[in-house]
Structure formats: structure tokens, C-alpha cells
Short mmCIF file of C-alpha atoms and ligand atoms in Angstrom, two decimals:
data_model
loop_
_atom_site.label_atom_id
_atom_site.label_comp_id
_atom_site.label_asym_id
_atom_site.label_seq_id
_atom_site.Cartn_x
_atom_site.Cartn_y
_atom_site.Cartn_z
CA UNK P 5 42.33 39.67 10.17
CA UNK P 6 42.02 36.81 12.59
CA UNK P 7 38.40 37.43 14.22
CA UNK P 8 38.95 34.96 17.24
CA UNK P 9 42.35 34.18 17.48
CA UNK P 10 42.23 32.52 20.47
CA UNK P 11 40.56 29.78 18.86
CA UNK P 12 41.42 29.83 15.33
CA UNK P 13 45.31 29.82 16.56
CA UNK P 14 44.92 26.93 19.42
CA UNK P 15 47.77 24.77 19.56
CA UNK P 16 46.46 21.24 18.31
CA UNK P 17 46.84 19.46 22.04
CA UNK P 18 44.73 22.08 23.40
CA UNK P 19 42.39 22.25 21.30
CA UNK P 20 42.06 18.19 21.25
CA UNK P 21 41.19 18.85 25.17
CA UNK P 22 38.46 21.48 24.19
CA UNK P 23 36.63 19.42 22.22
CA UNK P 24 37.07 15.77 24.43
CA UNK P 25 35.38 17.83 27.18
CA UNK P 26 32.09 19.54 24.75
CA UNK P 27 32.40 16.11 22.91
CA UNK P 28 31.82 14.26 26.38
CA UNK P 29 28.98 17.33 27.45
CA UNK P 30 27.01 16.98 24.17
CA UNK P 31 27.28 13.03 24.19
CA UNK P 32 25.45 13.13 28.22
CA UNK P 33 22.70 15.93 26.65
CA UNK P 34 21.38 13.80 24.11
CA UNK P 35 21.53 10.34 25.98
CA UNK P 36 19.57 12.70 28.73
CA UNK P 37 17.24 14.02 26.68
CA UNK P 38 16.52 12.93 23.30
CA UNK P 39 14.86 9.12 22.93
CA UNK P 40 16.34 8.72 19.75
CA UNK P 41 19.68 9.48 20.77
CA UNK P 42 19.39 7.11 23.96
CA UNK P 43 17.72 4.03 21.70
CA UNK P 44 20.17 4.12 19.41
CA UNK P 45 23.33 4.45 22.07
CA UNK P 46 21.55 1.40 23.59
CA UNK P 47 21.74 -0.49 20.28
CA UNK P 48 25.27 0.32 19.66
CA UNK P 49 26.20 -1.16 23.04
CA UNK P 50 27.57 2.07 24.30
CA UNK P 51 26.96 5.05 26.79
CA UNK P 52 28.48 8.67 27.40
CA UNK P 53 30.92 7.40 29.80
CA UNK P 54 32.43 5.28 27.27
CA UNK P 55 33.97 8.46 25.50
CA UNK P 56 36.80 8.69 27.44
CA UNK P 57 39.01 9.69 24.53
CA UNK P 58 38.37 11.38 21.21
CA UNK P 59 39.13 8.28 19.43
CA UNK P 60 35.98 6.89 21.34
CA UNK P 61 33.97 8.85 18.79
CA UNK P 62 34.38 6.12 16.41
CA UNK P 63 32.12 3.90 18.80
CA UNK P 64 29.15 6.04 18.22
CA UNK P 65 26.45 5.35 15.99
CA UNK P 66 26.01 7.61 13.25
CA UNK P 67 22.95 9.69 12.49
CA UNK P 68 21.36 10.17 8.51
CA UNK P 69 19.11 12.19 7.09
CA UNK P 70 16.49 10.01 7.26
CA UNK P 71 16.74 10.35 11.05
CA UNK P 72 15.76 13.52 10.78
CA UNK P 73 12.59 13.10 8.43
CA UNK P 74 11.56 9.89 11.23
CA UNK P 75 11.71 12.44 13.92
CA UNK P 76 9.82 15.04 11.68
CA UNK P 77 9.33 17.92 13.28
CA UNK P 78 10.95 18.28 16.49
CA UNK P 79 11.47 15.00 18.40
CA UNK P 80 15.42 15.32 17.84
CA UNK P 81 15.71 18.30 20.06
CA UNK P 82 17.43 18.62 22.74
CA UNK P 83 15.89 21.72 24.80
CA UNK P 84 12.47 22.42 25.63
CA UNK P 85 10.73 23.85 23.00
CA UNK P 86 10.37 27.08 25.16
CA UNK P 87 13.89 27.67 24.69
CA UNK P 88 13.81 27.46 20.87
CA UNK P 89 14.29 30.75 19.26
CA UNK P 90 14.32 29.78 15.33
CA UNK P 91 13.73 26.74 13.09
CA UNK P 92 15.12 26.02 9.36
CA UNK P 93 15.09 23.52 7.38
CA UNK P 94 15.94 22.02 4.11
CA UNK P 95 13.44 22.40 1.16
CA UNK P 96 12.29 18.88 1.28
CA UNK P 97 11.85 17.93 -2.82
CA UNK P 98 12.07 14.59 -1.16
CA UNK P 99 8.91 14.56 0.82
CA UNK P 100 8.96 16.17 4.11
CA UNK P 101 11.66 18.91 4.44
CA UNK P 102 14.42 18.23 7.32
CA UNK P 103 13.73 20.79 10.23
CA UNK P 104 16.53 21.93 12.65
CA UNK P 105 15.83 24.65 15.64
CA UNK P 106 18.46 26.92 17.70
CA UNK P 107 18.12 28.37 20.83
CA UNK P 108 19.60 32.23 21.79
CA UNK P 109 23.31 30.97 22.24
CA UNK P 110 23.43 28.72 19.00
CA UNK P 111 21.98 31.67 17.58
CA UNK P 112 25.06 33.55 18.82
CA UNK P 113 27.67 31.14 18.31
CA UNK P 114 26.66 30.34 14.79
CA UNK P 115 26.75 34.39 14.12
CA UNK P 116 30.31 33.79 15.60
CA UNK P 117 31.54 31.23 13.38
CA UNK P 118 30.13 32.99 10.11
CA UNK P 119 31.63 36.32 11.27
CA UNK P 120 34.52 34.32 11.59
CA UNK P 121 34.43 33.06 8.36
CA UNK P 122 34.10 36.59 7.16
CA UNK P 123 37.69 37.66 8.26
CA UNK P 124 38.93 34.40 6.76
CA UNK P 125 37.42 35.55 2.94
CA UNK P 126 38.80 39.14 3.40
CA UNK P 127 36.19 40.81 5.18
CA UNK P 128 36.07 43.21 8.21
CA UNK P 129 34.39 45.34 9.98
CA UNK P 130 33.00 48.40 8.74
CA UNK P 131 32.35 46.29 5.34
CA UNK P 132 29.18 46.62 3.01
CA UNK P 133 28.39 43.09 2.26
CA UNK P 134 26.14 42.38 -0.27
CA UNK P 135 23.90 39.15 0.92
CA UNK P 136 22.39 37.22 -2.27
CA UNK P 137 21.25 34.25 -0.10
CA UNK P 138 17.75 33.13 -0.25
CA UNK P 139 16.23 34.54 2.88
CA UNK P 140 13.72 32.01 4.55
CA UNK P 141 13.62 28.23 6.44
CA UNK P 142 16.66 28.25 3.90
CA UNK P 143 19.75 28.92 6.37
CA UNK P 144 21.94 30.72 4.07
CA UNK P 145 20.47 34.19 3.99
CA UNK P 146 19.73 34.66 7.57
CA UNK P 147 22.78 32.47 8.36
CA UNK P 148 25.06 35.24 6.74
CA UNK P 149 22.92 37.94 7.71
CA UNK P 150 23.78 37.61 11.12
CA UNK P 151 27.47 36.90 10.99
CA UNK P 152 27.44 40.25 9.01
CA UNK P 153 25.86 42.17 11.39
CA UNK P 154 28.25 40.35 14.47
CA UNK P 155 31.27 41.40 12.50
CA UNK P 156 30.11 44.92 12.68
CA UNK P 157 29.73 44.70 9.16
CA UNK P 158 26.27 46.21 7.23
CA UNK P 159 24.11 43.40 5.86
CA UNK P 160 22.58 44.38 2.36
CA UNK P 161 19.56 41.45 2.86
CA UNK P 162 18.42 41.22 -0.74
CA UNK P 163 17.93 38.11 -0.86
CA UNK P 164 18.45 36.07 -4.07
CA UNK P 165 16.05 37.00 -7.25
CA UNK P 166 15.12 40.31 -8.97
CA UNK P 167 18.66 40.68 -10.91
CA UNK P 168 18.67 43.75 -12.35
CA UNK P 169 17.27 45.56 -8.55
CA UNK P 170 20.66 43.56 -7.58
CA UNK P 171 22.90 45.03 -9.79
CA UNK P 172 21.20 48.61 -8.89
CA UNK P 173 22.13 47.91 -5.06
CA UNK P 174 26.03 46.84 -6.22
CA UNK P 175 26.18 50.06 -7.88
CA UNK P 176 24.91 52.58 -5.36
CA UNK P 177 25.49 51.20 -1.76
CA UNK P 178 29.29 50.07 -3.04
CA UNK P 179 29.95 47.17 -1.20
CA UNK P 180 33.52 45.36 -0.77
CA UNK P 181 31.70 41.72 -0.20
CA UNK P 182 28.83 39.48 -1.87
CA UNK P 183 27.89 36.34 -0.85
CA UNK P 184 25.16 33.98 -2.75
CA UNK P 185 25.49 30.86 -4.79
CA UNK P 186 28.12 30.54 -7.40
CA UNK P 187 25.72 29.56 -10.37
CA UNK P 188 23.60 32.57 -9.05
CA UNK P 189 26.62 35.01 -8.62
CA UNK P 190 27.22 34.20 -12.57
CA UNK P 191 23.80 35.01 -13.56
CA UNK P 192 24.36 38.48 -11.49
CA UNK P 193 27.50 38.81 -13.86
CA UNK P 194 25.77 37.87 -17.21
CA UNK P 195 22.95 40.27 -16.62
CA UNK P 196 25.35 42.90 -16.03
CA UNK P 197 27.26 42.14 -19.30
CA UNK P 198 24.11 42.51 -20.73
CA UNK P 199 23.31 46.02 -19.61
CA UNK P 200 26.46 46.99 -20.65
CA UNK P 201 28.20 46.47 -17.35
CA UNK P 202 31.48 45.62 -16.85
CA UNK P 203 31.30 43.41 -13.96
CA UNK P 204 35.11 44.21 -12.98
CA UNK P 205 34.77 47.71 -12.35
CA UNK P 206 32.50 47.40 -9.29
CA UNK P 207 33.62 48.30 -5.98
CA UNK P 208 33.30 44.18 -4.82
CA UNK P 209 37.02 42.93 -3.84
CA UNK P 210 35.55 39.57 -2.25
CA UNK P 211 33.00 37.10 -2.78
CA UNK P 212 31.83 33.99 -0.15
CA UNK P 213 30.17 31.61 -2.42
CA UNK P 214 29.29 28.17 -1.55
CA UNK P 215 25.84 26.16 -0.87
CA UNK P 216 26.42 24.12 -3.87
CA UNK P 217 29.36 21.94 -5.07
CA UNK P 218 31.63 24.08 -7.77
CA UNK P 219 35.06 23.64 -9.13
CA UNK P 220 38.58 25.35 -9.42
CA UNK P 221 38.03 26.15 -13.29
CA UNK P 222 34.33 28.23 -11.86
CA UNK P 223 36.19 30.18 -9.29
CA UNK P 224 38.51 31.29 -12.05
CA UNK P 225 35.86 32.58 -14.41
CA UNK P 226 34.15 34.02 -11.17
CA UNK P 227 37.79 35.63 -10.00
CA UNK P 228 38.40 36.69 -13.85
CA UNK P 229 35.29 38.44 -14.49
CA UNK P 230 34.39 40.21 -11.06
CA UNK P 231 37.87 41.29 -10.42
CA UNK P 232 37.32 39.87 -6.96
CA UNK P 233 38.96 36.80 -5.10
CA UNK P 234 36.62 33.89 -4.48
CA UNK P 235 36.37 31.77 -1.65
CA UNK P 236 34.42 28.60 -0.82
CA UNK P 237 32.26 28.59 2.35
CA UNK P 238 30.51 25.19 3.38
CA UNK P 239 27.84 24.23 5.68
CA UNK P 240 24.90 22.61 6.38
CA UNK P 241 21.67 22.99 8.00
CA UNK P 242 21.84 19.53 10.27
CA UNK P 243 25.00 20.99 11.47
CA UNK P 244 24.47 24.81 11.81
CA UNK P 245 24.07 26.21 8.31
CA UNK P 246 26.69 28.03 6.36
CA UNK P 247 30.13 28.58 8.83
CA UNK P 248 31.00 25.37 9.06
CA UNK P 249 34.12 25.78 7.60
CA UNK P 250 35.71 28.47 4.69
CA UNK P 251 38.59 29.09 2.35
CA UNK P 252 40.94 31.81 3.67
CA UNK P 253 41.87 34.98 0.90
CA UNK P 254 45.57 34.19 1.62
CA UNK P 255 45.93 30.44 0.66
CA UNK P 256 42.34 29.54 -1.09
CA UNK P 257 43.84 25.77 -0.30
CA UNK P 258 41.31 23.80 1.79
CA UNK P 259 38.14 25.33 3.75
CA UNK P 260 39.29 25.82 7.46
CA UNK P 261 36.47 24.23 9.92
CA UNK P 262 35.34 26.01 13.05
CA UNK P 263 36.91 23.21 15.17
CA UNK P 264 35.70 24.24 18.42
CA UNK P 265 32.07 23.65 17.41
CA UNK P 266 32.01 21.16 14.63
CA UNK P 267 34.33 17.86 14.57
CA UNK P 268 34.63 16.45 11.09
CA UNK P 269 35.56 13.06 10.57
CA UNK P 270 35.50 11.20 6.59
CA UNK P 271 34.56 7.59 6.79
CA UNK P 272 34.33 4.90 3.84
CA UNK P 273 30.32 5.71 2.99
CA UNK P 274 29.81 2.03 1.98
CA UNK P 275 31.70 0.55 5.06
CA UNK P 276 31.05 2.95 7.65
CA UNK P 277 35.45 2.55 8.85
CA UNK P 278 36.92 5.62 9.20
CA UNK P 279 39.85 7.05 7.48
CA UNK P 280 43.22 8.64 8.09
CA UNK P 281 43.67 12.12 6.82
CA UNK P 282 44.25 12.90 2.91
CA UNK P 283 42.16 10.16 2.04
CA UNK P 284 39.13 11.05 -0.15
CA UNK P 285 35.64 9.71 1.44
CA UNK P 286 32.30 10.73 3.24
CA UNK P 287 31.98 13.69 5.78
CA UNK P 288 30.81 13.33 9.17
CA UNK P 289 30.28 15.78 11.36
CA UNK P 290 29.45 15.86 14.96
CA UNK P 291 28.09 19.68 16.75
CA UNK P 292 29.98 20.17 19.68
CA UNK P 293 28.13 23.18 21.40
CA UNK P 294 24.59 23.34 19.46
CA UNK P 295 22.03 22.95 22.20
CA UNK P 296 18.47 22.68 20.66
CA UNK P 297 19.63 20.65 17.54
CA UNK P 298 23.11 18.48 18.28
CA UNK P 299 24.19 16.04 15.88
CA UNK P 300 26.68 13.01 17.25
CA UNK P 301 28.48 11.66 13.85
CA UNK P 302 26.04 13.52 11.18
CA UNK P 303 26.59 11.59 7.44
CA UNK P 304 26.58 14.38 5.37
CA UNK P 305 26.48 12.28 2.26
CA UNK P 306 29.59 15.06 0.66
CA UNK P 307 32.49 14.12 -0.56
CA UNK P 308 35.72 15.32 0.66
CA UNK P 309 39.22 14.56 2.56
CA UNK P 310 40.71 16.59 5.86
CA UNK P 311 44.07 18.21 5.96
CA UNK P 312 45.65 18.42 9.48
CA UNK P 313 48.11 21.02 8.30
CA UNK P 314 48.71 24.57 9.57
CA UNK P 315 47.93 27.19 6.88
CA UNK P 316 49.83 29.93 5.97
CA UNK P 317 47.52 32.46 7.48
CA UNK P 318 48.30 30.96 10.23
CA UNK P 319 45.08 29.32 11.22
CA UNK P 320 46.02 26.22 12.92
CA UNK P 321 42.51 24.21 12.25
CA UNK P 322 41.72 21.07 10.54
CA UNK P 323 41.00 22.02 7.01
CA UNK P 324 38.77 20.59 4.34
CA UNK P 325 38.85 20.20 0.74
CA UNK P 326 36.52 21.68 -1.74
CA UNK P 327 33.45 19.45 -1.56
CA UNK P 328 34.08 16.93 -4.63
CA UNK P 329 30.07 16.56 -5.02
CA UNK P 330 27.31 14.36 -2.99
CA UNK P 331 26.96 10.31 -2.76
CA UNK P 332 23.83 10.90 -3.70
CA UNK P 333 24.74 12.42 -6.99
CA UNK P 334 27.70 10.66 -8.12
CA UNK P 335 26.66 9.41 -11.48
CA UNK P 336 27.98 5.73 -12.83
CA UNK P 337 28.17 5.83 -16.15
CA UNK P 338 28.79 2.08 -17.71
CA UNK P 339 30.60 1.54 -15.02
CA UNK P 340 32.82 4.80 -14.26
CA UNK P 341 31.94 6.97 -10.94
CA UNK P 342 32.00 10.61 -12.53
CA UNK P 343 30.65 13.51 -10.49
CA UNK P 344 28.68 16.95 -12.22
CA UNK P 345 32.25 18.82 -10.64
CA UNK P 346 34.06 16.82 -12.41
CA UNK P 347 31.94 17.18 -15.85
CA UNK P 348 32.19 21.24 -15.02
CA UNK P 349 35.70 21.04 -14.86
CA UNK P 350 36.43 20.08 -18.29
CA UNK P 351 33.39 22.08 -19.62
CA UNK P 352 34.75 25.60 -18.11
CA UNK P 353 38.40 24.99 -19.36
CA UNK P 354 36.82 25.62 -22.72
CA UNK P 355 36.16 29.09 -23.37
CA UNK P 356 33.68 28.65 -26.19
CA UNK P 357 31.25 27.67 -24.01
CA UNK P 358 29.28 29.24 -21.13
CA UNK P 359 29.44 28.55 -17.36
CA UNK P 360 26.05 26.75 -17.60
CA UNK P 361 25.08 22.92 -18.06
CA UNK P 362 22.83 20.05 -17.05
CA UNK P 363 23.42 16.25 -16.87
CA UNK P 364 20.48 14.82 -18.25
CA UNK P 365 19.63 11.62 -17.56
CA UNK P 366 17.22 9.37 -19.31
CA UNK P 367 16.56 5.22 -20.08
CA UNK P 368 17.33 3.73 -22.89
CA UNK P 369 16.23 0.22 -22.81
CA UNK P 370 17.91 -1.16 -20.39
CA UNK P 371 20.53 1.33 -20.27
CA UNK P 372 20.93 4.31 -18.62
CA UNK P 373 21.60 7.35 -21.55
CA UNK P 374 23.53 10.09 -20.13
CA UNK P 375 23.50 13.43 -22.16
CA UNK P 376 25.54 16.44 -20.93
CA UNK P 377 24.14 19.83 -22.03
CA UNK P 378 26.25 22.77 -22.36
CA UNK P 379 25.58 26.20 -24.14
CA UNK P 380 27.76 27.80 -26.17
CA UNK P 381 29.11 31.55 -25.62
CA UNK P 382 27.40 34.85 -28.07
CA UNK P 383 31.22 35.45 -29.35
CA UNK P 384 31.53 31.79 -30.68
CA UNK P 385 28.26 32.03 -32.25
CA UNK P 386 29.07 34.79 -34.25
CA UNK P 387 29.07 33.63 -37.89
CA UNK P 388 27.53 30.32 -37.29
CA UNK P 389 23.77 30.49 -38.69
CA UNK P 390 23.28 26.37 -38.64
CA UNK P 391 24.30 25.11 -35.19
CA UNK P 392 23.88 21.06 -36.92
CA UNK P 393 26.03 21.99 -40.16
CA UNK P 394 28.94 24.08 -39.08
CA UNK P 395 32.33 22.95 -38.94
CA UNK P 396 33.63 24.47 -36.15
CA UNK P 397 31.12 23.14 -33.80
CA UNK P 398 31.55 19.81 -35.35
CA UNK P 399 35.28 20.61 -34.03
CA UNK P 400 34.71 21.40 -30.88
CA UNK P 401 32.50 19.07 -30.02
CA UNK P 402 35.15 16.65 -30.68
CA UNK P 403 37.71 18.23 -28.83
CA UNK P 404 35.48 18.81 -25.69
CA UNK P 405 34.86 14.86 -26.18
CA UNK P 406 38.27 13.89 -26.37
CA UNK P 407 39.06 16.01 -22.91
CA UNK P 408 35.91 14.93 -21.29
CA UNK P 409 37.68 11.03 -22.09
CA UNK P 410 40.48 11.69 -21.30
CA UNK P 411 39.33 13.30 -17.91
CA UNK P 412 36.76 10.66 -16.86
CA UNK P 413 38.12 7.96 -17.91
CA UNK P 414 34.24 7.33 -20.47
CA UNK P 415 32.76 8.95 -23.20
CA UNK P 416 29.72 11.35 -22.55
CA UNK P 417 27.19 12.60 -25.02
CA UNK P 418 27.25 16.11 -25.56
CA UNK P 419 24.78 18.29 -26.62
CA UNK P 420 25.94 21.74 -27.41
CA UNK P 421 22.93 24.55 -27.27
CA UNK P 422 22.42 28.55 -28.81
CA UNK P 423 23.47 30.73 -26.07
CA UNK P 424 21.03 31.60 -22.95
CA UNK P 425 19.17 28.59 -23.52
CA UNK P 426 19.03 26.66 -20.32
CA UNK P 427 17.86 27.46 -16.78
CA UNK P 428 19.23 29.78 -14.65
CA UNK P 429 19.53 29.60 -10.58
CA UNK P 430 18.23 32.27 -8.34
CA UNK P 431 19.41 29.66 -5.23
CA UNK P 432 21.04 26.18 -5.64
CA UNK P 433 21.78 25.39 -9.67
CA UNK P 434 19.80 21.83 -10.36
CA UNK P 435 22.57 20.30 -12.20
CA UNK P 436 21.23 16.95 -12.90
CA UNK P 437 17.46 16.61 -14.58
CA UNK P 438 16.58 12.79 -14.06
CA UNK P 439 14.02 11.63 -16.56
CA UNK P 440 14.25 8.08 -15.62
CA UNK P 441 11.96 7.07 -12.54
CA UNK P 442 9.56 9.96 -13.23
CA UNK P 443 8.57 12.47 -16.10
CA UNK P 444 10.47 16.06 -15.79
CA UNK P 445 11.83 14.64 -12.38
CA UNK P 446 14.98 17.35 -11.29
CA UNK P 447 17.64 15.32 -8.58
O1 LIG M 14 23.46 25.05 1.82
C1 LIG M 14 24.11 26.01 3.93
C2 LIG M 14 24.93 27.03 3.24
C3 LIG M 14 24.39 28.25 2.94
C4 LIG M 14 26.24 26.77 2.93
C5 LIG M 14 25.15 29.23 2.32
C6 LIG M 14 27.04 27.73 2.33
C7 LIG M 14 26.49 28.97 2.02
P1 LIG M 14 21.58 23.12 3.16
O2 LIG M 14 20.53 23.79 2.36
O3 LIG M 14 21.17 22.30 4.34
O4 LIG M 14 22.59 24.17 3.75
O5 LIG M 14 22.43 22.23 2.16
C8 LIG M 14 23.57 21.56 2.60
O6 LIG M 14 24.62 21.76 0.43
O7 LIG M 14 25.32 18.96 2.50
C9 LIG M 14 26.25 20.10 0.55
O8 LIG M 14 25.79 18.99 -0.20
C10 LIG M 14 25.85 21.37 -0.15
N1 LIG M 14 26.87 22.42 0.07
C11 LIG M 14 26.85 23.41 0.97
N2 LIG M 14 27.96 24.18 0.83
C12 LIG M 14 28.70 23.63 -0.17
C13 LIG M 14 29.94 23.93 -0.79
C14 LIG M 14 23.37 25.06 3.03
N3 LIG M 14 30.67 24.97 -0.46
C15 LIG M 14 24.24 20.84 1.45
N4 LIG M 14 30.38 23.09 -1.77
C16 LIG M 14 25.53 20.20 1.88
C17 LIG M 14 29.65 22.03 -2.15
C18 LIG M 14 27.99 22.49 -0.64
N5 LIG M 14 28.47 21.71 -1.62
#
């Protein structure tokens, strides 16, 4: 089911009209109203009647986070303060948290766009959907929460934490979807193994998981051991929250982005230029209808490329590809660019060991040590008393080292742990633990 077919099915030129006009409406609001907006216009050389075309976008100046923590809390919007209805915000573990507000019709529209992307992972109305998002400044849990009720869908709003309450709810209120993170989805799954569960024979057929980078080889375990079919939703607060854009059930090939509302562009992050379509680089997005909080040419600091291709559900808007990881977290190790998706991919094609790991990262002189710690599943340890002096880990350790070479192009150490040994995420799994500027410091 199509939930807004009119503008999930635009032809492209029409579309490409739609969004000139918002594109030229949003451009004149901020100039208007918002001093940051009209300083740094000023600096650029350029002013909302220069956007004549859409290609003029590429004459803006681009906004970063660290606009938003300068303009801490509310100097970026765009409305009176009267007309804000709700704030979020990010959860800051770099000093002050970023802080975004909606008024009554981004309120509305965003509930669109996530009911939206709803239909496009399977769902419909008359659906009990499981919500394991963090409720809170946090956008994900109220951010679905809404879109479920829009869809005339019932929200379950759990929330993310007290597992074995969660598993309770799955059983008796039978719902067809689930959304939450993917590492916290898995640790839904284990705890259900645990109780003697089989996590297949629920009555979940979909599952809208996303808030965190994961890979191909994670929605297969997810797919294989739910019994459901996966999709990835993306978003962001800056922009909206989670809606942005999603997989469809039909093709799973690229998350479809709610063009009317959010214009992507991917630009080279260390040049600024932007690039044609297919090519792999930074996201930038720009809002096209938010009213208390609009971004003009957002750096997102993800990773990914844009497909201009019509699907074959028959969406006809810009897709996305899965997010490949953040600038931010891109690790160089002696030399080589390797991100933690890329690290999980060859990790989860081994069935030995559990969907779990951390890249730990420590100094070493002058170096930089990178150690990658995985854990190892119950059936594999089965037999093995002495983790250090058995053969078959010995064996496998070299085997996952020879793939992880041959995969990233450098060597990585690996340190293989007893099952159930490292953390577990209730919300966003911290995948890299950075020892190196600060004791115990998480990235
Ligand atoms: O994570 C919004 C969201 C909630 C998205 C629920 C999907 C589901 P923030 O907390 O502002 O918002 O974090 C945004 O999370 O810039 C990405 O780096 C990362 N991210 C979000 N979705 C994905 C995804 C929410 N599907 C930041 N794949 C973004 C990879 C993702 N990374």
C-alpha cells in the first residue's frame, strides 16, 4: 500500500517544480527571520532571489552541527516561540545536546512522512505496532509513535528497556510490526532464546529498524531469526527525526526519501563540490516545509550515494543507500579508511560468533592500536573449556583474520570473548570505545 500516492508516484518534472517553489519559500523564511541564516547568506554573496533554479542550491552555504550547538537553544528558529509545540534534541555526549522545535503542522507532516514510511515497510492500517524507541527529547519513539497513530495503526509505546516486560507485550497484544534499534531488536531476540522462546513463531511479519548504521549480513540474521522482513528507516533530528527516508518490503534496495519535504544532495565532505548520482560521499539535506526548525544544506556527516531510479513498487522518489557509517567514525587504520559496517560485515558472515562487537581503540606509542572485540556463540563454545589453548579458536581466529584482510584491505586485531560478555544496547549500540584522548571515553 501506497499511503500518499499522489506524492510518492509524482512524475520527476513535477515534482522538480514542487520543490523549486518550497525550496524558494523556505530560502525567503530564514533570510526573513533567522540572523544566522541572513549572516551567513550575506557571507556567501547570495540572497533568496538568487535561487531561481534547483541547481542554485549549490550556491548556498551549508549548515553543521556545530551551528546548532552556537545557536544553543533556540536562536535557529524560524517561528515565534509561541508557535512551537515540541522540542527534541540529540543527547549531547559532546557537550551541549543539539535542540530542534516543531510547530502543529511539522508536527503533522512529520506524522505524515513516518506513516508513510509505514506502508513502504509493510504496514497498514488496523496494524499493532510494537514501538521499542526510546521515548523522550530522543525523536525516535515519539517520532514513530505518531506516524502509528496517523496511519490508523495502534501504537504499543514501550519504549526501549525492561526486555523481558517486552517480550510479554509481543506475546499477548500480537502485533504484525516492531520498530526499535537493530542492536536492541537482537537483544529482544536473545532474551527470548533464553526463555525458551522461539523468536520465529511470534505473530511480527515486519520490523522498521534504523537509528544506527547496520549492514546487509545484520538484516539477515534479524530476517532469519524473527521470521520477519527487515527494513531500514533513516532520519535525523536536524532534519525531522526518523521518516526521512525508508526501505520498501518489495525491493529492500535503497531507502526511498520523502522528496516533497526533504532534498538530499551528497557532496565530497573534504571539498564541499557536489556529486552526480551513484557516487559514494556526504549527505546533505535541506527541509523543504519544516517551519519552526528549517535546515538549508544540513551536513549530516553520513555516508551514502542517491539513486534517481524508479523502484519496483513503483515509488518514483530519489532513493538512498543504506547509510555506509558517519565521517566522524570512519576509522584509519595505518593508513586504510575502514568503517565499524564494514568490520560487522565480515564478523556476521561467520556464524560462530554472535551479532555483538566493539572497536576498541587505544595508543600505543605513537601508534594508534586498534582491537576488534567479538563474542563467540553458546553452540561453538560447547566443548571448549580453555578459550587461550583450544584449537579451534586458534582456527577461527585465523580464518576471521584472513576475511577481515581480505575485506579491508589491513589486518585487525581480534579479540574473541566467552559468550554474553560485552554490552548490550537498550537505544543506539556504542560501537567504538576510544581509550585514547580520555580514560573509558565511548565515541
Ligand atoms: O536517530 C532518528 C531516528 C530514529 C532514525 C528512529 C531512525 C529511527 P538522531 O538521534 O538525531 O536521530 O541521530 C541521527 O543517527 O545522522 C545517523 O548518523 C544515524 N542514523 C539514523 N538512522 C540511521 C540508519 C535519529 N538507518 C543520526 N542507518 C544520523 C545508519 C542512522 N545510521
Amino acid at each position: 500500500m501506497i499511503f500518499n500516492p499522489e506524492m510518492e508516484t509524482m512524475a520527476r518534472g513535477e515534482m522538480q517544480k514542487l520543490q523549486l517553489q518550497r525550496l524558494q519559500e523556505v530560502v525567503r523564511r530564514c533570510y526573513e527571520n533567522v540572523p544566522f541564516h541572513r549572516q551567513n547568506f550575506d557571507r556567501a554573496g547570495v540572497r533568496p532571489e538568487d535561487v531561481r533554479s534547483l541547481e542554485d542550491l549549490q550556491r548556498l552555504p551549508f549548515m553543521k552541527k556545530s551551528d546548532l550547538r552556537e545557536n544553543y537553544p533556540f536562536k535557529l528558529f524560524a517561528v515565534d516561540m509561541k508557535e512551537v509545540v515540541r522540542i527534541h534534541g540529540s543527547s549531547g555526549t559532546k557537550g551541549k545536546p543539539t535542540v530542534v522545535g516543531y510547530t502543529k503542522k511539522d508536527i503533522e507532516n512529520w506524522a505524515e512522512v513516518v506513516a508513510r514510511a509505514i506502508c513502504c515497510a509493510g504496514g497498514r492500517p488496523g496494524d499493532i505496532f510494537h514501538n521499542a524507541y526510546g521515548y523522550g527529547l530522543f525523536t525516535g519513539g515519539l517520532g514513530l509513535h505518531y506516524g502509528i497513530e496517523y496511519l490508523g495503526a495502534t501504537a504499543v509505546p514501550v519504549s526501549g528497556g525492561n526486555t523481558p516486560r517486552q517480550i510479554t507485550l509481543i506475546q499477548d497484544f500480537q502485533p504484525r510490526g516492531i520498530a526499535g534499534t537493530p542492536s536492541y531488536i537482537l537483544n529482544i531476540v536473545e532474551e527470548m532464546e533464553r526463555m525458551g522462546l522461539n523468536p520465529r513463531e511470534t505473530s511480527l511479519e515486519y520490523g522498521i529498524f534504523g537509528a544506527e548504521p547496520w549492514s546487509e549480513e545484520m538484516r539477515a540474521q534479524l530476517e532469519d531469526k524473527m521470521g520477519i522482513k527487515a527494513v531500514d528507516i533513516y532520519g535525523l533530528s536536524e532534519v525531522i527525526g526518523p521518516g526521512v527516508s525508508i526501505e520498501c518490503h518489495e525491493a529492500q534496495d535503497g531507502l526511498h526519501i520523502a522528496v516533497d519535504h526533504f532534498l538530499a544532495e551528497i557532496i565530497d565532505p573534504a571539498t564541499g563540490e557536489a556529486l552526480p548520482y551513484g557516487q559514494e560521499g556526504e549527505l546533505v539535506f535541506t527541509s523543504l516545509t519544516k517551519e519552526a526548525f528549517p535546515v538549508i544544506r544540513y551536513r549530516t556527516g553520513d555516508i551514502a550515494s542517491l539513486n534517481p531510479e524508479t523502484c519496483k513498487c513503483g515509488r518514483t522518489t530519489i532513493r538512498m543507500s543504506r547509510i555506509k557509517g558517519r565521517v566522524d567514525d570512519m576509522l584509519i587504520i595505518r593508513g586504510v579508511n575502514v568503517f565499524p559496517t564494514e568490520i560487522e560485515s565480515v564478523l556476521l558472515s561467520f556464524k560462530q560468533l554472535a551479532p555483538h562487537y566493539q572497536v576498541v581503540i587505544d595508543r600505543d606509542g605513537a601508534l594508534d592500536r586498534f582491537e576488534v572485540h567479538c563474542e563467540l556463540t553458546n553452540e561453538f563454545m560447547r566443548g571448549i573449556d580453555d578459550l587461550d589453548n583450544s584449537e579451534s579458536v586458534v582456527n577461527l581466529l585465523k580464518e576471521i583474520g584472513h576475511m577481515m584482510k581480505n575485506a579491508l584491505g589491513v589486518s585487525v586485531q581480534l579479540k574473541l570473548n566467552k559468550p554474553n560478555t560485552l554490552p548490550r544496547s537498550e537505544g543506539k549500540a556504542v560501537r567504538i570505545v576510544d581509550y585514547r584522548n580520555k580514560a573509558g571515553a565511548v565515541k
